[in-house]
Amino acid sequence: MYTLSNNIKIPKIGFGTWQIPPGEIAYKSVLDAIKVGYKHIDTAYAYENEQSVGKAIKDSGVNRDELFITSKLPSHIKDYEGTVKHFNLTMENLGLEYLDLYLIHAPWPWDEIGKDCSQGNVLAWKAMIEFFKAGKIRAIGVSNFNKEEIENIVKHTNFVPHVNQIQFHIGHTQNETVSYCNKHNIFIEAYSPLGTGRVLKNETVIEMAKKYNVTPAQLSIRYCLEKNTAPLPKTTSKDRMIENMNVDFKINVEDIKILDEL
Ligand code: NDP
């Protein structure tokens, strides 16, 4: 477990669900993930699989308080009312009484990357702070936000996000955002820890994995842990789910340096 700035515990490895089709596949994948030991599930309204994720959580038989469930506000929702509406829709979809973590999915709509939505982000953030204070969410945060975008919402609310979920993997470590977040006690979740599969084809990663007697996926996930981030690997294969959790080894300092340079 890691501990967030508000003392909430978060399991170190989460199970990612982007691009897992809703219905039987998402249901079975999440059920398998929980069965093999994942306690932390990452979904989003935009993934369109919240209902299947929620059903798997319910049917898993695992106590709600042993699980850490994250969802996200769609990236095009940039007002107060829309945030309230979409949070309620997410809770209905998941069939849960509370969420462990709710994130603003991105600072701008995915089809308008880079658009200035500073005002809208503040409005959404205010609604999320209210849900947090009402106990409906245990921690709140952002995703894909840079330093300036975080500073904007903090300046207008005086409330620092508990988490920033960003693309973070070997070859893509966003050093500036990470050091800003570390300084302000904003926990980094590493999305696409395998670079959506791309990192696994890198020759240096393949060779180094052999040296540690692990797979390229295990080396990639371990790298995120060595950087004190929470990796969120996605797979629909039960064997890979187990493989991706089995990362109890250390990467030595020299090798971390080599991976840092990739
Ligand atoms: P990952 O980096 O986790 O890579 C997933 C890919 O790697 C899939 O093709 C999977 O295939 C394959 N894979 C998984 N494990 C192994 C293994 N052990 N050996 C070989 N191949 C493997 O991809 P994502 O981009 O999905 O990121 C993970 C999660 O991060 C998402 O599911 C989502 O929850 C979150 N995310 C959040 C974003 C945001 O904006 N906040 C954006 C992107 C991701 P297969 O399924 O066939 O096994």
Coordinates of C-alpha atoms and ligand atoms in Angstrom, one line a residue:
M1 CA 0.0 0.0 0.0
Y2 CA 1.0 3.6 -0.5
T3 CA -0.5 6.3 1.6
L4 CA -2.2 9.4 0.1
S5 CA -1.8 12.9 1.6
N6 CA -5.1 12.5 3.4
N7 CA -3.9 9.2 4.9
I8 CA -6.0 7.0 2.7
K9 CA -4.2 3.7 1.8
I10 CA -4.0 2.8 -1.9
P11 CA -2.9 -0.6 -3.2
K12 CA 0.4 -0.3 -5.1
I13 CA -0.7 -2.0 -8.3
G14 CA -4.1 -1.3 -9.9
F15 CA -5.9 -3.2 -12.6
G16 CA -6.5 -1.0 -15.7
T17 CA -9.7 -1.4 -17.7
W18 CA -9.4 1.0 -20.7
Q19 CA -10.2 -0.8 -24.0
I20 CA -11.8 -3.8 -22.2
P21 CA -15.1 -4.1 -24.0
P22 CA -18.2 -3.8 -21.8
G23 CA -20.3 -6.9 -21.1
E24 CA -18.9 -10.4 -20.6
I25 CA -15.3 -9.5 -21.3
A26 CA -15.1 -6.6 -18.8
Y27 CA -17.1 -8.6 -16.3
K28 CA -14.9 -11.7 -16.5
S29 CA -11.6 -9.7 -16.6
V30 CA -12.4 -7.7 -13.5
L31 CA -13.7 -10.8 -11.7
D32 CA -10.5 -12.7 -12.6
A33 CA -8.4 -9.8 -11.5
I34 CA -10.0 -9.6 -8.1
K35 CA -9.8 -13.4 -7.8
V36 CA -6.1 -13.5 -8.5
G37 CA -5.6 -10.7 -5.9
Y38 CA -6.0 -7.2 -7.4
K39 CA -7.6 -4.9 -4.9
H40 CA -7.4 -1.8 -6.9
I41 CA -9.5 -1.3 -10.1
D42 CA -9.2 1.7 -12.4
T43 CA -12.2 2.5 -14.7
A44 CA -13.8 5.6 -16.2
Y45 CA -17.2 6.7 -17.4
A46 CA -15.6 7.1 -20.9
Y47 CA -14.5 3.4 -20.9
E48 CA -18.2 2.5 -21.1
N49 CA -17.6 -0.6 -18.9
E50 CA -18.5 0.8 -15.5
Q51 CA -21.6 -1.4 -15.3
S52 CA -19.7 -4.6 -16.0
V53 CA -16.9 -3.5 -13.6
G54 CA -19.6 -2.9 -10.9
K55 CA -21.2 -6.3 -11.4
A56 CA -17.8 -8.0 -11.1
I57 CA -17.1 -6.1 -7.9
K58 CA -20.4 -7.2 -6.4
D59 CA -20.1 -10.8 -7.5
S60 CA -16.5 -11.1 -6.4
G61 CA -17.6 -11.6 -2.8
V62 CA -14.7 -9.4 -1.6
N63 CA -15.8 -6.9 1.0
R64 CA -16.2 -3.4 -0.4
D65 CA -13.8 -1.9 2.2
E66 CA -11.0 -4.2 1.0
L67 CA -11.2 -2.8 -2.6
F68 CA -10.0 0.5 -4.0
I69 CA -12.2 1.7 -6.9
T70 CA -11.4 4.6 -9.2
S71 CA -13.5 6.2 -11.8
K72 CA -13.2 9.5 -13.8
L73 CA -15.3 12.4 -14.9
P74 CA -15.5 12.5 -18.7
S75 CA -13.0 15.0 -20.2
H76 CA -15.6 17.1 -22.0
I77 CA -17.6 17.8 -18.7
K78 CA -16.3 21.2 -17.6
D79 CA -19.1 22.6 -15.4
Y80 CA -20.6 22.1 -12.0
E81 CA -24.0 20.6 -12.9
G82 CA -22.4 18.3 -15.5
T83 CA -20.0 17.0 -12.8
V84 CA -22.8 16.3 -10.4
K85 CA -24.8 14.5 -13.0
H86 CA -21.9 12.4 -14.3
F87 CA -20.7 11.5 -10.8
N88 CA -24.2 10.2 -10.0
L89 CA -24.3 8.3 -13.3
T90 CA -21.0 6.7 -12.5
M91 CA -22.2 5.6 -9.0
E92 CA -25.4 4.2 -10.6
N93 CA -23.3 2.3 -13.2
L94 CA -21.0 0.9 -10.6
G95 CA -23.8 0.2 -8.1
L96 CA -21.6 1.5 -5.3
E97 CA -22.3 3.6 -2.2
Y98 CA -19.0 5.4 -2.3
L99 CA -15.9 5.7 -4.6
D100 CA -12.3 5.5 -3.4
L101 CA -11.0 7.9 -6.0
Y102 CA -12.6 10.1 -8.5
L103 CA -10.5 12.0 -11.1
I104 CA -11.0 14.7 -13.7
H105 CA -10.1 12.6 -16.7
A106 CA -8.2 15.3 -18.5
P107 CA -7.8 19.1 -18.4
W108 CA -9.3 19.4 -21.9
P109 CA -11.8 17.3 -24.0
W110 CA -9.9 14.4 -25.8
D111 CA -11.0 15.8 -29.1
E112 CA -9.7 19.3 -28.3
I113 CA -6.4 18.6 -26.6
G114 CA -4.7 21.7 -25.3
K115 CA -7.9 23.8 -25.2
D116 CA -8.0 26.3 -22.3
C117 CA -10.6 24.9 -19.9
S118 CA -9.3 26.6 -16.7
Q119 CA -12.6 28.0 -15.6
G120 CA -14.4 24.7 -16.3
N121 CA -11.8 22.7 -14.4
V122 CA -12.4 24.9 -11.4
L123 CA -16.1 24.4 -11.5
A124 CA -15.7 20.6 -11.9
W125 CA -13.2 20.6 -9.1
K126 CA -15.5 22.5 -6.7
A127 CA -18.2 19.9 -7.3
M128 CA -15.7 17.1 -6.5
I129 CA -14.6 18.8 -3.3
E130 CA -18.2 18.8 -2.2
F131 CA -18.6 15.1 -2.9
F132 CA -15.3 14.5 -1.0
K133 CA -16.5 16.5 2.0
A134 CA -19.8 14.7 2.0
G135 CA -17.9 11.3 2.2
K136 CA -19.1 10.1 -1.2
I137 CA -15.5 9.9 -2.4
R138 CA -12.4 9.0 -0.2
A139 CA -9.9 10.8 -2.4
I140 CA -10.1 13.2 -5.4
G141 CA -7.7 14.0 -8.1
V142 CA -6.9 14.8 -11.7
S143 CA -5.4 13.0 -14.6
N144 CA -3.2 14.3 -17.5
F145 CA -2.8 17.6 -15.6
N146 CA 0.5 19.6 -15.8
K147 CA 1.9 22.0 -13.2
E148 CA 0.0 25.0 -14.5
E149 CA -3.3 23.1 -14.7
I150 CA -3.0 21.9 -11.1
E151 CA -2.0 25.4 -9.9
N152 CA -5.1 26.8 -11.5
I153 CA -7.6 24.6 -9.6
V154 CA -5.6 25.0 -6.4
K155 CA -5.5 28.8 -6.7
H156 CA -9.3 29.0 -6.9
T157 CA -10.2 26.4 -4.3
N158 CA -7.2 26.1 -2.0
F159 CA -7.7 22.3 -2.3
V160 CA -4.7 20.3 -3.5
P161 CA -5.5 17.1 -5.5
H162 CA -4.6 13.8 -3.7
V163 CA -3.6 12.2 -7.0
N164 CA -2.5 12.9 -10.5
Q165 CA -2.9 10.0 -12.9
I166 CA -0.5 10.4 -15.8
Q167 CA 1.1 8.5 -18.6
F168 CA 4.2 7.1 -17.0
H169 CA 6.4 4.3 -18.2
I170 CA 10.0 3.4 -19.3
G171 CA 10.7 6.0 -22.0
H172 CA 8.0 8.5 -20.8
T173 CA 8.5 9.7 -17.3
Q174 CA 7.2 13.3 -17.4
N175 CA 9.9 14.5 -15.0
E176 CA 8.7 18.1 -14.6
T177 CA 5.1 17.1 -13.7
V178 CA 6.4 14.3 -11.4
S179 CA 8.8 16.5 -9.4
Y180 CA 6.0 19.2 -9.0
C181 CA 3.6 16.6 -7.7
N182 CA 6.2 15.0 -5.4
K183 CA 6.9 18.4 -4.0
H184 CA 3.2 19.1 -3.3
N185 CA 2.4 15.6 -2.0
I186 CA 0.3 14.8 -5.0
F187 CA 0.5 11.0 -5.5
I188 CA 1.4 9.8 -9.1
E189 CA -0.5 6.9 -10.6
A190 CA 1.3 5.5 -13.7
Y191 CA -1.1 4.9 -16.5
S192 CA -0.1 2.8 -19.5
P193 CA 2.8 1.3 -17.5
L194 CA 3.6 -1.0 -20.4
G195 CA 3.2 1.9 -22.9
T196 CA 0.1 0.2 -24.1
G197 CA 2.4 -2.7 -25.0
R198 CA 5.0 -0.7 -26.9
V199 CA 7.7 -0.8 -24.1
L200 CA 7.6 -4.6 -24.2
K201 CA 9.2 -4.5 -27.7
N202 CA 12.2 -2.4 -26.6
E203 CA 15.5 -4.3 -27.0
T204 CA 17.1 -2.9 -23.8
V205 CA 14.0 -3.8 -21.8
I206 CA 13.9 -7.3 -23.3
E207 CA 17.7 -7.8 -22.5
M208 CA 17.5 -6.4 -19.0
A209 CA 14.4 -8.5 -18.2
K210 CA 16.4 -11.6 -19.0
K211 CA 19.1 -10.6 -16.6
Y212 CA 16.6 -10.4 -13.8
N213 CA 14.9 -13.5 -14.9
V214 CA 11.6 -11.7 -15.3
T215 CA 9.4 -10.7 -18.3
P216 CA 9.6 -7.3 -20.0
A217 CA 6.1 -6.6 -18.5
Q218 CA 7.4 -7.4 -15.0
L219 CA 10.4 -5.1 -15.5
S220 CA 8.2 -2.3 -16.7
I221 CA 5.8 -2.6 -13.8
R222 CA 8.7 -2.9 -11.3
Y223 CA 10.2 0.3 -12.8
C224 CA 7.0 2.2 -11.9
L225 CA 7.1 0.9 -8.3
E226 CA 10.8 1.9 -8.0
K227 CA 9.7 5.4 -8.9
N228 CA 7.1 5.3 -6.1
T229 CA 4.1 5.5 -8.5
A230 CA 1.2 3.1 -8.7
P231 CA 1.2 1.2 -12.1
L232 CA -2.2 0.3 -13.6
P233 CA -1.5 -2.5 -16.0
K234 CA -4.3 -3.7 -18.2
T235 CA -4.8 -7.2 -19.6
T236 CA -7.7 -9.6 -20.3
S237 CA -5.5 -12.6 -19.8
K238 CA -5.6 -14.3 -16.4
D239 CA -2.0 -15.5 -16.7
R240 CA -0.8 -12.0 -17.5
M241 CA -2.8 -10.6 -14.5
I242 CA -0.8 -12.9 -12.3
E243 CA 2.5 -12.2 -14.1
N244 CA 1.9 -8.4 -13.7
M245 CA 1.4 -8.7 -9.9
N246 CA 4.4 -10.9 -9.4
V247 CA 7.0 -8.2 -9.2
D248 CA 8.7 -8.7 -5.9
F249 CA 12.3 -8.0 -7.0
K250 CA 14.6 -4.9 -7.0
I251 CA 16.1 -3.2 -10.1
N252 CA 19.6 -2.0 -9.1
V253 CA 20.5 1.7 -9.3
E254 CA 22.7 1.4 -12.4
D255 CA 19.9 -0.3 -14.4
I256 CA 17.4 2.2 -13.2
K257 CA 19.7 4.9 -14.7
I258 CA 19.8 3.0 -18.0
L259 CA 16.0 2.8 -18.1
D260 CA 15.7 6.5 -17.1
E261 CA 17.7 7.3 -20.3
L262 CA 15.5 5.4 -22.7
Ligands
NDP1 P1 -0.8 -1.0 -20.6 O1 0.4 -0.1 -20.6 O2 -1.2 -1.6 -19.3 O3 -0.6 -2.1 -21.7 C1 -1.7 -3.0 -22.0 C2 -1.3 -3.8 -23.2 O4 -0.2 -4.7 -22.9 C3 -2.4 -4.6 -23.7 O5 -2.2 -4.7 -25.2 C4 -2.1 -6.0 -23.1 O6 -2.7 -7.0 -23.9 C5 -0.6 -6.0 -23.0 N1 -0.1 -6.8 -21.8 C6 -0.5 -6.6 -20.6 N2 0.2 -7.4 -19.8 C7 1.1 -8.1 -20.6 C8 2.1 -9.0 -20.3 N3 2.3 -9.5 -19.1 N4 2.8 -9.5 -21.4 C9 2.5 -9.1 -22.6 N5 1.6 -8.1 -22.9 C10 0.9 -7.7 -21.9 O7 -2.0 -0.2 -21.3 P2 -3.1 0.8 -21.1 O8 -2.8 1.9 -22.0 O9 -4.4 0.2 -21.2 O10 -2.9 1.5 -19.6 C11 -3.3 0.8 -18.5 C12 -4.4 1.5 -17.8 O11 -4.1 2.8 -17.4 C13 -5.7 1.6 -18.6 O12 -6.4 0.4 -18.8 C14 -6.5 2.7 -17.8 O13 -7.1 2.1 -16.7 C15 -5.4 3.6 -17.5 N6 -5.2 4.7 -18.5 C16 -5.7 5.9 -18.1 C17 -5.6 7.0 -19.0 C18 -6.0 8.3 -18.5 O14 -6.2 9.2 -19.4 N7 -6.2 8.6 -17.3 C19 -5.2 6.8 -20.4 C20 -4.7 5.5 -20.7 C21 -4.7 4.5 -19.7 P3 -3.8 -8.1 -23.4 O15 -4.9 -7.4 -22.8 O16 -4.1 -8.8 -24.7 O17 -3.1 -9.0 -22.5

